[in-house]
Amino acid sequence: MRIFTLFIFFSSFVFADTKILELFIGGDSIGTYMISDENGTLVSDETVEFGSCISNNISSFTESYEIIDDDKFYITPKKKCLETKELRFSQDDTHYFKKSSSIYLNYALARQNNLYSATLGSGLFTFDTLLYLQGRLQQQGTNSLENYFALKEFDEKKIKLGKIYATSGSFLTKGYTLNGVSFYQNTALVRNAKSFDYQLVINNRSTIEIYNNDKIVQKLTLDAGIYNLKELPITHFSNNIKIVMTDSFGNKKEIEVPFLYNSKILKEGFEDYSFSVGIDEQNTYQMAGYYRRGISKDFTAGFSFDSSNIALLLDYLTPLGKVGLHLDKKADTILEYSYSKKNFYLSATNTYKEQENDFRLESGFNFERWGNLSLKYHQNGEKIYGVDYSVTAAKNLNFTLNSSFNTTTDEYRVGAKLVWNFGYARKRFNLIASKTTYNDRDTKYLSASMPIIGNKGVGFESSYEEQEDNWGYKTNRSRLSLQAKYKNDFWINTQKINDEKATDYGVSGAVGCVFSQSINCGIGQNIYAESGFILNEHDLKYTPPYYNTTAHNKFNSTSITLKSGQGYWLDPSLYKSITGIITLNGKPYKENLFMLNGKEYFTGFGGEFWVDSFLGEMDQFAPKLKGATCSTQIMNIDEELYEVQINCMENEDE
């Protein structure tokens, strides 16, 4: 077979200044970025992620590029970006069904304080509708219904009926936990917004504290069970979210959630919205929601509302950074500014609400191998200064220093942490040592752990902590947790706090079946209420709602989108990356767009093109040129990348 060599072409366009461009890879819009030419290197204001390539240096993974209409930036990625191997599928025993029905059961069974409990959640997906019901059974105490809903999917929107969280989209308006109905956009179609999914499996009763920019905004008490952070009242917050989970034994776990809600510029003409109405826990009628629209390529406007308030939302992208303004009918105001370029970023937020002013300023510097430095300032009745520094001192050895000083109360905090990750005998180990001093009180912490890699294996986590609270009470805590995984998660925890001991154990997992041409069932880890799973060789593999993942076989790696709540088998041999040349009347079809499966793709100077993730048999690969008839010749069907020759002739009657 003849091997086709892709001709590398470069645009004649030269960046004189920073340009705001919509970035396309293949036929997909990745988002709107500020892109500049720095001594021949293309650099974006934010990190661009594609396959295995993650960088703000676009040139590092660009084979070639072209700018069309002065605002669309098309690039052809290097082949190394297609080598992601997040998931593997056997070509022999998997099949792909675009339409299917599925049913699954989540379970978390635990023994705590000599009492047994079970949390069960059942989901049924059929006819593009998901029904979900989750309840808690207790040996002693009140059995409860924790979650229930019906979710109907459409191409561009969803309707959810049952227990919902009404998202408002701004600090100036409230969100509510309601029994009602919600109407919102499919997050997969918000091309410039990053969705977030995190599954929280709580082994015993725990207190959940939710912090936004280091300010506590919510405190919840949750029983052992299966939770999705999207179902907690945090989705309308922006910037950094931190979840602090403290269980009944006093164990603390922190979960950092950076940029949970990304409010950057939407594509021109694109809409993002959510509207909800219902009854809250006090049987009071409430409503909340938001609407945002891309007015132009660099300006997005909208509004948010709740039962008693409404706020205007404005975001404007300039070469000097992004500016955001929230303004409600009470004259409360949020003014945001952010800027980033290469090794520097700056963000500032001023919130004036209910006669209180909250101002936050943060900047960061990356000194490459010398580490990262960030500076923080916060004023909300008190003035707080903070300095954080982190550096990778040696291979897999990270050192972090955190410090802050409250000039109003003369309180200070200084903490240092050393984290060492290393591998031994094909196992991964983590060692952590930290010490924090807070107004002459110390907290010391040591831990060692071996996490489980993959869907089976054993692991452990051990820790020892000494701490003194604000009242001078000293606590010594030691803990040992043994874990095992064979498709399901098993655990046993034992702990000693001063002279008190406690032990608990349990198992969590899911069983599911997919119905299509046949019935296939399997077991695996818990499934989010609003998500789906891949069933392969009778193992369930979790996939978040509309999660773009990567299937890999001996032919190629490529991204796949999975629908919420729906079971799939995959045959990745149907997904191919294709490169080749298009000719029109025997001459290269250059610098032009062509259509394939409803998407626009572009050709280079020599008529060369690149198409990502084609779904279908090769005889279905048929690019369309207006006013022309085309034929396809496969050049190397047995190679990793399909290379084809597309020959087109203009129609005589056109």
XYZ file of C-alpha atoms in Angstrom:
654
model
C 0.000 0.000 0.000
C 1.206 3.494 -0.764
C 1.798 5.568 2.332
C 0.530 9.108 1.997
C 2.697 11.794 3.587
C 0.800 14.771 4.944
C 2.067 17.996 3.433
C 2.745 20.633 6.095
C 1.435 24.044 5.218
C 1.577 27.348 7.023
C -0.721 30.310 6.799
C 0.608 33.501 5.320
C -1.124 35.342 8.154
C 1.347 36.815 10.666
C 0.161 37.900 14.107
C 0.975 41.543 14.586
C -0.921 41.695 17.882
C -2.898 39.365 20.093
C -5.991 38.080 18.276
C -9.274 36.740 19.692
C -9.968 33.611 17.646
C -12.288 30.629 17.722
C -10.072 27.544 17.730
C -11.037 24.543 15.578
C -9.309 21.153 15.660
C -10.590 19.020 12.834
C -14.269 19.886 12.664
C -14.740 20.646 16.364
C -14.779 24.073 18.003
C -12.523 23.884 21.074
C -13.361 27.395 22.306
C -12.505 31.078 21.965
C -8.982 32.070 22.975
C -6.645 35.029 22.846
C -3.790 33.829 20.587
C -0.531 35.642 19.921
C 2.649 35.006 17.957
C 5.675 35.230 20.259
C 8.805 34.919 18.145
C 7.227 32.341 15.868
C 5.516 30.405 18.693
C 1.712 30.445 18.870
C 0.573 31.002 22.478
C -2.998 31.079 23.868
C -4.202 32.880 26.987
C -5.526 29.591 28.432
C -4.437 25.986 28.318
C -5.757 24.063 25.306
C -6.431 20.362 25.810
C -6.692 17.917 22.935
C -6.139 14.166 23.302
C -2.822 13.618 25.058
C -1.640 17.189 24.374
C -2.237 19.842 27.042
C -0.504 23.198 26.664
C -0.977 26.897 26.028
C 1.822 26.570 23.443
C -0.301 25.730 20.424
C 2.760 25.281 18.212
C 3.859 22.325 20.362
C 1.056 20.129 19.045
C 0.259 21.803 15.721
C 1.178 20.148 12.437
C -0.211 23.056 10.456
C -2.693 25.896 10.847
C -4.867 28.277 8.881
C -6.977 31.338 9.704
C -10.296 31.836 7.913
C -12.536 34.932 8.021
C -10.050 36.561 10.413
C -11.729 34.936 13.448
C -11.628 31.159 12.867
C -8.353 29.431 13.620
C -8.063 25.904 12.199
C -5.213 23.623 13.214
C -4.133 20.131 12.264
C -2.750 18.405 15.395
C 0.357 16.261 15.476
C -0.212 12.512 15.568
C 1.259 12.290 19.081
C -1.878 14.024 20.352
C -3.972 11.065 19.196
C -2.125 8.544 21.351
C -4.284 8.850 24.483
C -4.904 5.415 26.029
C -7.423 6.149 28.744
C -9.666 3.196 27.895
C -8.965 -0.019 26.045
C -11.471 -2.170 24.229
C -11.083 -5.572 22.644
C -12.170 -5.516 19.037
C -13.335 -9.121 19.099
C -15.923 -9.117 21.896
C -17.420 -5.617 21.850
C -20.122 -4.094 19.708
C -21.428 -0.591 19.285
C -25.132 0.190 19.570
C -26.127 3.772 19.003
C -29.526 3.189 20.599
C -30.082 1.018 23.635
C -31.916 0.798 26.944
C -30.237 0.153 30.263
C -31.015 -0.473 33.913
C -28.667 -0.387 36.883
C -28.610 -0.603 40.670
C -26.145 1.281 42.879
C -25.521 0.003 46.375
C -23.478 1.039 49.414
C -23.701 -1.435 52.317
C -22.002 -0.493 55.581
C -21.673 -1.481 59.232
C -21.071 1.463 61.543
C -21.289 1.607 65.326
C -22.584 -2.001 65.376
C -25.484 -1.010 63.126
C -26.085 -1.909 59.488
C -27.291 0.430 56.760
C -27.806 0.299 53.012
C -28.136 2.996 50.365
C -29.718 1.790 47.120
C -30.167 3.723 43.890
C -31.899 2.348 40.803
C -31.793 3.879 37.314
C -33.710 2.981 34.160
C -32.899 4.580 30.796
C -35.205 4.029 27.823
C -36.688 6.172 25.029
C -34.228 8.967 25.907
C -35.712 9.157 29.417
C -33.948 8.351 32.677
C -35.891 7.366 35.823
C -33.921 7.310 39.074
C -34.846 6.441 42.667
C -32.503 6.320 45.672
C -33.292 5.509 49.290
C -31.624 4.622 52.570
C -32.458 1.631 54.795
C -31.288 1.526 58.432
C -31.239 -1.232 61.034
C -32.394 1.291 63.602
C -33.810 4.672 62.729
C -35.971 6.088 59.968
C -35.780 4.775 56.415
C -35.710 7.642 53.929
C -36.116 8.540 50.275
C -33.045 10.605 49.348
C -33.327 11.226 45.617
C -35.841 10.732 42.839
C -36.345 12.238 39.400
C -37.327 11.691 35.778
C -34.978 13.169 33.164
C -36.053 13.588 29.551
C -33.354 14.314 26.966
C -33.672 16.286 23.752
C -31.010 17.282 21.241
C -30.248 20.641 22.847
C -32.027 20.609 26.216
C -33.148 18.506 29.154
C -36.220 18.522 31.377
C -35.899 17.134 34.895
C -38.878 16.456 37.161
C -38.500 15.482 40.815
C -35.815 16.437 43.340
C -33.744 19.157 41.698
C -31.293 21.901 42.547
C -32.286 25.229 41.054
C -29.102 26.850 39.726
C -29.001 30.652 39.665
C -25.569 31.315 38.138
C -24.555 34.282 40.329
C -23.617 35.073 43.934
C -26.234 37.825 43.838
C -29.133 35.414 43.375
C -29.952 32.290 45.346
C -30.170 28.625 44.408
C -32.569 26.218 46.065
C -33.050 22.507 46.651
C -36.580 21.935 45.367
C -39.202 19.376 44.553
C -40.175 20.611 41.137
C -39.162 20.866 37.501
C -35.990 22.120 35.785
C -35.427 23.035 32.146
C -31.810 23.451 31.063
C -29.235 23.220 28.285
C -27.291 20.063 27.491
C -23.891 20.886 28.983
C -22.166 18.911 26.231
C -23.324 21.536 23.766
C -21.960 24.502 25.745
C -18.752 24.421 23.751
C -16.888 26.982 25.806
C -18.017 25.799 29.247
C -16.267 23.098 31.269
C -18.590 20.764 33.144
C -17.592 19.056 36.358
C -18.382 15.621 37.720
C -17.211 14.051 40.936
C -18.711 11.030 42.637
C -18.642 11.075 46.419
C -19.050 7.697 48.132
C -19.444 8.329 51.872
C -18.677 5.318 54.025
C -20.186 6.721 57.214
C -22.185 9.737 58.343
C -20.183 12.889 57.517
C -20.289 16.665 57.682
C -19.699 18.380 54.338
C -18.395 21.944 54.289
C -18.347 23.791 50.964
C -15.920 26.678 50.529
C -15.828 29.147 47.648
C -12.609 31.158 47.452
C -11.855 30.067 51.048
C -15.232 31.362 52.299
C -17.696 28.788 53.662
C -20.988 28.921 51.752
C -22.744 25.690 52.780
C -22.621 23.078 55.545
C -24.432 19.752 55.160
C -24.707 16.505 57.118
C -24.931 13.471 54.838
C -25.463 9.812 55.665
C -23.436 6.992 54.144
C -24.328 6.773 50.492
C -23.580 7.736 46.915
C -23.539 11.402 45.973
C -22.757 13.453 42.887
C -21.344 16.896 43.651
C -23.457 18.226 40.792
C -26.481 17.459 42.963
C -25.093 19.522 45.856
C -25.779 23.285 45.961
C -22.448 24.396 44.499
C -22.866 24.386 40.722
C -23.595 28.131 40.453
C -20.300 29.147 42.033
C -17.246 30.280 40.110
C -13.513 30.145 40.735
C -12.151 27.660 43.281
C -14.433 25.357 45.260
C -13.125 23.274 48.161
C -15.092 20.442 49.793
C -14.073 19.446 53.346
C -15.585 16.110 54.407
C -15.374 15.143 58.103
C -16.755 11.694 59.000
C -18.156 10.484 62.319
C -14.684 9.313 63.369
C -13.151 12.756 62.854
C -11.358 11.905 59.601
C -11.022 14.880 57.277
C -10.741 14.782 53.512
C -10.333 17.844 51.286
C -11.432 17.863 47.659
C -10.199 20.747 45.517
C -12.579 21.694 42.702
C -10.886 24.328 40.508
C -13.142 26.414 38.271
C -16.312 24.420 38.843
C -18.270 26.954 36.848
C -16.476 28.477 33.886
C -18.056 31.763 32.845
C -15.824 32.610 29.936
C -17.106 33.887 26.620
C -19.710 31.821 24.773
C -19.606 31.363 21.051
C -21.435 34.082 19.128
C -25.134 33.258 18.909
C -24.860 30.397 21.388
C -27.154 30.169 24.429
C -26.696 28.692 27.897
C -29.640 28.588 30.287
C -31.354 26.925 33.231
C -34.874 27.551 34.605
C -36.303 25.807 37.678
C -39.428 26.086 39.806
C -40.752 24.087 42.758
C -41.362 23.782 46.498
C -38.510 23.978 49.021
C -38.118 22.130 52.342
C -40.361 24.684 54.096
C -43.110 24.096 51.481
C -42.482 27.554 50.053
C -42.752 28.244 46.333
C -39.338 29.154 44.878
C -37.759 29.595 41.473
C -34.280 30.270 40.118
C -32.338 30.241 36.881
C -30.148 32.086 34.425
C -29.816 32.834 30.722
C -26.608 33.750 28.873
C -25.987 34.372 25.177
C -22.906 35.066 23.080
C -23.629 38.503 21.597
C -20.363 38.540 19.659
C -17.164 36.517 19.595
C -15.859 38.440 22.621
C -19.013 39.564 24.466
C -21.517 37.474 26.431
C -24.573 38.892 28.231
C -27.425 37.467 30.250
C -29.264 37.496 33.559
C -29.816 35.370 36.668
C -32.827 35.358 38.975
C -34.461 33.859 42.042
C -37.824 34.326 43.751
C -36.939 37.782 45.059
C -34.063 39.096 42.943
C -32.717 39.452 39.416
C -29.170 40.271 38.272
C -27.541 41.332 35.002
C -24.541 39.248 33.825
C -21.921 40.685 31.461
C -18.591 39.182 30.332
C -16.228 40.860 27.886
C -12.997 39.412 26.527
C -10.221 41.848 25.551
C -6.531 41.378 24.683
C -5.802 42.718 28.190
C -7.983 40.163 29.978
C -11.585 39.224 30.710
C -13.903 41.594 32.575
C -17.128 40.441 34.219
C -19.949 42.470 35.803
C -22.916 41.248 37.875
C -25.451 43.874 38.970
C -28.791 43.213 40.696
C -31.865 45.351 41.368
C -30.631 46.060 44.915
C -27.494 47.693 43.455
C -25.365 44.829 44.779
C -22.375 44.387 42.471
C -19.746 41.833 41.501
C -16.848 43.036 39.377
C -14.387 40.415 38.107
C -11.144 40.675 36.175
C -8.736 37.962 35.035
C -5.646 37.893 32.879
C -3.129 35.184 32.076
C -0.173 34.916 29.758
C 2.461 32.210 29.699
C 3.904 32.055 33.231
C 1.743 34.710 34.887
C -1.884 35.162 35.899
C -3.842 37.829 37.749
C -7.409 37.771 39.035
C -9.423 40.255 41.065
C -12.981 40.085 42.392
C -14.919 42.741 44.266
C -18.311 41.813 45.718
C -20.549 44.442 47.270
C -23.609 42.716 48.728
C -25.923 43.581 51.609
C -23.741 46.488 52.757
C -20.618 44.296 52.896
C -17.589 44.681 50.658
C -15.492 41.607 49.803
C -12.365 42.234 47.744
C -9.993 39.445 46.643
C -6.803 39.764 44.635
C -4.617 36.874 43.528
C -1.619 36.597 41.242
C 0.657 33.738 40.344
C 4.059 33.200 38.769
C 5.557 30.061 37.307
C 9.363 29.933 37.398
C 9.437 26.583 35.576
C 11.896 24.307 37.382
C 12.165 26.797 40.289
C 8.532 26.346 41.243
C 5.302 28.316 41.498
C 4.583 31.375 43.631
C 1.160 32.873 44.321
C 0.209 36.007 46.259
C -3.217 36.597 47.778
C -5.020 39.517 49.405
C -8.492 39.396 50.967
C -10.494 42.142 52.631
C -13.930 41.454 54.102
C -13.984 43.270 57.438
C -10.500 41.830 57.968
C -7.330 42.229 55.958
C -5.570 38.965 55.144
C -2.348 38.535 53.180
C -1.203 35.157 51.882
C 1.820 33.676 50.128
C 1.968 30.139 48.707
C 4.959 28.440 47.136
C 5.345 24.976 45.630
C 8.217 23.278 43.864
C 9.122 19.821 42.615
C 12.381 19.370 44.509
C 13.279 16.030 42.952
C 11.618 13.341 40.887
C 8.087 12.844 42.280
C 8.991 14.865 45.404
C 6.912 18.010 45.925
C 7.319 20.697 48.584
C 4.585 23.218 49.438
C 4.706 26.226 51.758
C 1.523 28.114 52.719
C 1.376 31.221 54.872
C -1.157 33.902 55.760
C -1.394 36.839 58.148
C -4.505 38.616 59.396
C -3.480 42.216 60.111
C -6.809 42.948 61.797
C -6.553 40.228 64.458
C -2.761 39.685 64.342
C -3.333 35.971 63.624
C -0.967 34.020 61.432
C -0.739 30.581 59.868
C 2.346 28.885 58.431
C 2.253 25.395 56.971
C 4.691 23.161 55.125
C 3.963 19.890 53.348
C 6.204 17.304 51.706
C 4.653 14.791 49.300
C 6.589 11.905 47.797
C 5.060 9.663 45.158
C 7.066 6.666 44.023
C 6.609 3.266 42.447
C 7.926 -0.049 43.729
C 7.189 -3.585 42.502
C 4.607 -2.197 40.071
C 2.775 -0.496 42.939
C 2.290 3.193 43.607
C 3.030 4.626 47.064
C 2.337 8.070 48.530
C 4.089 9.527 51.578
C 2.954 12.812 53.124
C 4.419 14.803 55.999
C 3.107 18.204 57.057
C 3.217 20.674 59.920
C 1.042 23.735 60.405
C 1.566 26.412 63.050
C -1.377 28.658 63.891
C -0.930 31.278 66.631
C 1.512 29.092 68.625
C -0.590 25.929 68.112
C 0.711 23.073 65.981
C -0.800 20.358 63.838
C 1.429 17.496 62.722
C 0.374 14.943 60.151
C 2.020 11.820 58.692
C 0.516 9.358 56.234
C 1.445 6.499 53.939
C -0.806 4.928 51.330
C -0.888 2.551 48.401
C -3.807 3.375 46.094
C -5.512 0.839 43.874
C -4.755 1.266 40.187
C -7.369 -0.076 37.803
C -10.577 -1.948 38.613
C -9.047 -4.622 40.841
C -6.354 -4.909 43.477
C -5.669 -4.076 47.121
C -4.511 -0.927 48.849
C -4.146 0.749 52.205
C -3.988 4.142 53.881
C -2.483 4.826 57.304
C -2.099 8.137 59.100
C -1.191 9.755 62.405
C -2.125 13.258 63.489
C -1.502 15.503 66.491
C -3.455 18.715 66.778
C -4.511 21.376 69.266
C -7.729 23.339 68.882
C -8.469 26.975 69.751
C -9.330 26.016 73.332
C -6.074 24.181 73.947
C -7.552 20.658 73.708
C -4.991 18.225 72.286
C -5.957 15.221 70.151
C -3.942 12.249 68.922
C -5.531 10.317 66.075
C -4.270 7.174 64.329
C -6.066 5.451 61.488
C -5.687 2.431 59.245
C -7.887 1.766 56.233
C -7.645 -1.397 54.132
C -9.206 -1.357 50.676
C -9.833 -3.930 48.011
C -11.383 -3.696 44.590
C -12.662 -6.365 42.299
C -15.046 -4.374 40.169
C -16.694 -3.332 43.492
C -15.078 -1.286 46.293
C -14.536 -2.970 49.675
C -13.201 -1.240 52.784
C -12.474 -1.709 56.470
C -11.473 1.214 58.689
C -10.107 1.126 62.205
C -9.285 4.207 64.183
C -8.141 5.358 67.605
C -8.734 8.880 68.905
C -6.931 9.309 72.203
C -8.283 6.247 74.079
C -11.410 5.635 71.990
C -11.451 3.009 69.227
C -13.898 2.492 66.343
C -14.211 0.171 63.350
C -16.468 0.086 60.306
C -16.557 -1.844 57.042
C -18.638 -2.128 53.901
C -18.912 -2.510 50.135
C -20.191 -0.286 47.330
C -20.781 -0.961 43.668
C -23.330 -1.349 40.922
C -24.912 -3.994 38.727
C -26.354 -3.092 35.339
C -27.766 -4.510 32.131
C -27.972 -3.120 28.603
C -30.763 -4.129 26.233
C -30.292 -3.869 22.490
C -29.847 -6.740 20.036
C -29.324 -8.905 23.107
C -29.181 -8.593 26.911
C -25.797 -8.145 28.558
C -25.146 -7.540 32.267
C -22.131 -6.712 34.401
C -20.933 -5.318 37.711
C -18.675 -2.392 38.534
C -18.288 0.820 40.508
C -21.148 3.151 41.414
C -22.797 5.052 38.583
C -23.812 8.688 38.880
C -27.532 9.224 38.905
C -27.443 11.211 35.654
C -24.698 9.339 33.849
C -24.090 6.233 31.813
C -21.633 3.394 31.770
C -19.665 1.310 29.327
C -20.260 -2.424 29.570
C -17.239 -4.309 28.274
C -16.411 -7.934 29.018
C -19.095 -7.749 31.741
C -17.310 -4.907 33.587
C -19.103 -1.624 34.167
C -16.947 1.407 33.468
C -18.394 4.702 34.714
C -18.801 7.630 32.328
C -19.990 11.102 33.440
C -22.882 12.792 31.588
C -21.815 13.527 28.023
C -18.247 12.579 28.829
C -15.776 12.727 25.956
C -13.406 9.837 26.519
C -10.957 7.901 24.381
C -11.187 4.369 23.038
C -7.967 2.699 21.972
C -7.297 -0.387 19.908
C -4.501 -1.471 17.598
C -5.790 0.850 14.890
C -6.340 4.189 16.521
C -7.278 6.275 19.555
C -10.193 8.650 19.250
C -12.746 10.511 21.346
C -16.248 9.210 21.979
C -19.277 10.936 23.476
C -21.534 8.849 25.734
C -25.078 9.911 26.593
C -26.396 10.196 30.128
C -27.782 7.046 31.639
C -27.384 4.982 28.502
C -25.387 1.777 28.249
C -23.008 1.268 25.326
C -20.746 -1.335 23.883
C -18.047 0.070 21.676
C -16.295 -1.171 18.583
C -13.569 1.438 18.170
C -12.615 0.059 14.774
C -15.560 2.091 13.521
C -13.875 5.268 14.725
C -11.033 6.296 12.450
C -8.834 9.313 11.987
C -8.492 9.941 8.284
C -6.029 12.032 6.315
C -5.663 12.516 2.580
C -5.934 14.843 -0.414
C -8.933 16.302 -2.238
C -8.712 17.255 -5.906
C -11.273 19.179 -7.948
C -11.105 18.732 -11.711
C -7.680 17.163 -11.256
C -6.216 20.088 -9.288
C -5.691 20.359 -5.517
C -8.804 21.647 -3.744
C -6.916 24.102 -1.546
C -7.832 26.656 1.088
C -11.486 25.644 1.028
C -14.051 24.079 3.350
C -15.898 20.843 2.686
C -18.749 19.118 4.517
C -18.722 15.692 6.150
C -21.569 14.397 8.340
C -22.800 17.955 8.862
C -19.404 19.305 9.999
C -17.097 21.779 8.296
C -13.509 20.705 7.618
C -10.788 22.588 5.815
C -8.063 21.777 3.303
C -4.509 23.087 3.091
C -2.532 24.552 0.234
C -2.048 21.173 -1.423
C -5.638 19.992 -0.861
C -4.624 17.924 2.184
C -7.070 17.426 5.068
C -7.452 15.698 8.434
C -10.713 14.298 9.842
C -10.989 13.144 13.441
C -13.189 10.368 14.745
C -15.150 9.305 11.692
C -17.964 6.926 12.683
C -19.051 4.390 10.088
C -17.798 2.014 7.455
C -15.306 3.339 4.932
C -17.803 3.155 2.098
C -19.801 5.774 4.032
C -16.893 8.240 4.012
C -18.100 10.773 1.446
C -16.959 14.420 1.706
C -19.279 16.830 -0.096
C -18.252 19.769 -2.268
C -20.949 22.139 -3.440
C -21.683 21.636 -7.114
C -19.381 18.621 -7.480
C -19.458 14.814 -7.453
C -16.712 12.993 -5.538
C -15.280 9.482 -5.367
C -13.139 7.987 -2.561
C -10.076 5.772 -3.007
C -8.620 4.143 0.137
C -4.836 4.141 0.064
C -3.812 2.096 3.145
C -6.774 0.414 4.808
C -4.527 -1.823 6.945
C -2.498 1.012 8.470
C -3.133 2.874 11.738
C -4.472 5.980 9.972
C -6.683 5.714 6.932
C -5.237 7.706 4.029
C -7.531 8.410 1.144
C -7.650 10.184 -2.199
C -10.843 12.171 -2.866
C -11.330 13.007 -6.565
C -14.129 15.460 -7.386
C -15.511 16.791 -10.674
C -17.693 19.836 -11.077
C -21.218 19.027 -12.258
C -21.777 20.213 -15.825
C -25.232 21.582 -15.103
C -23.948 23.720 -12.183
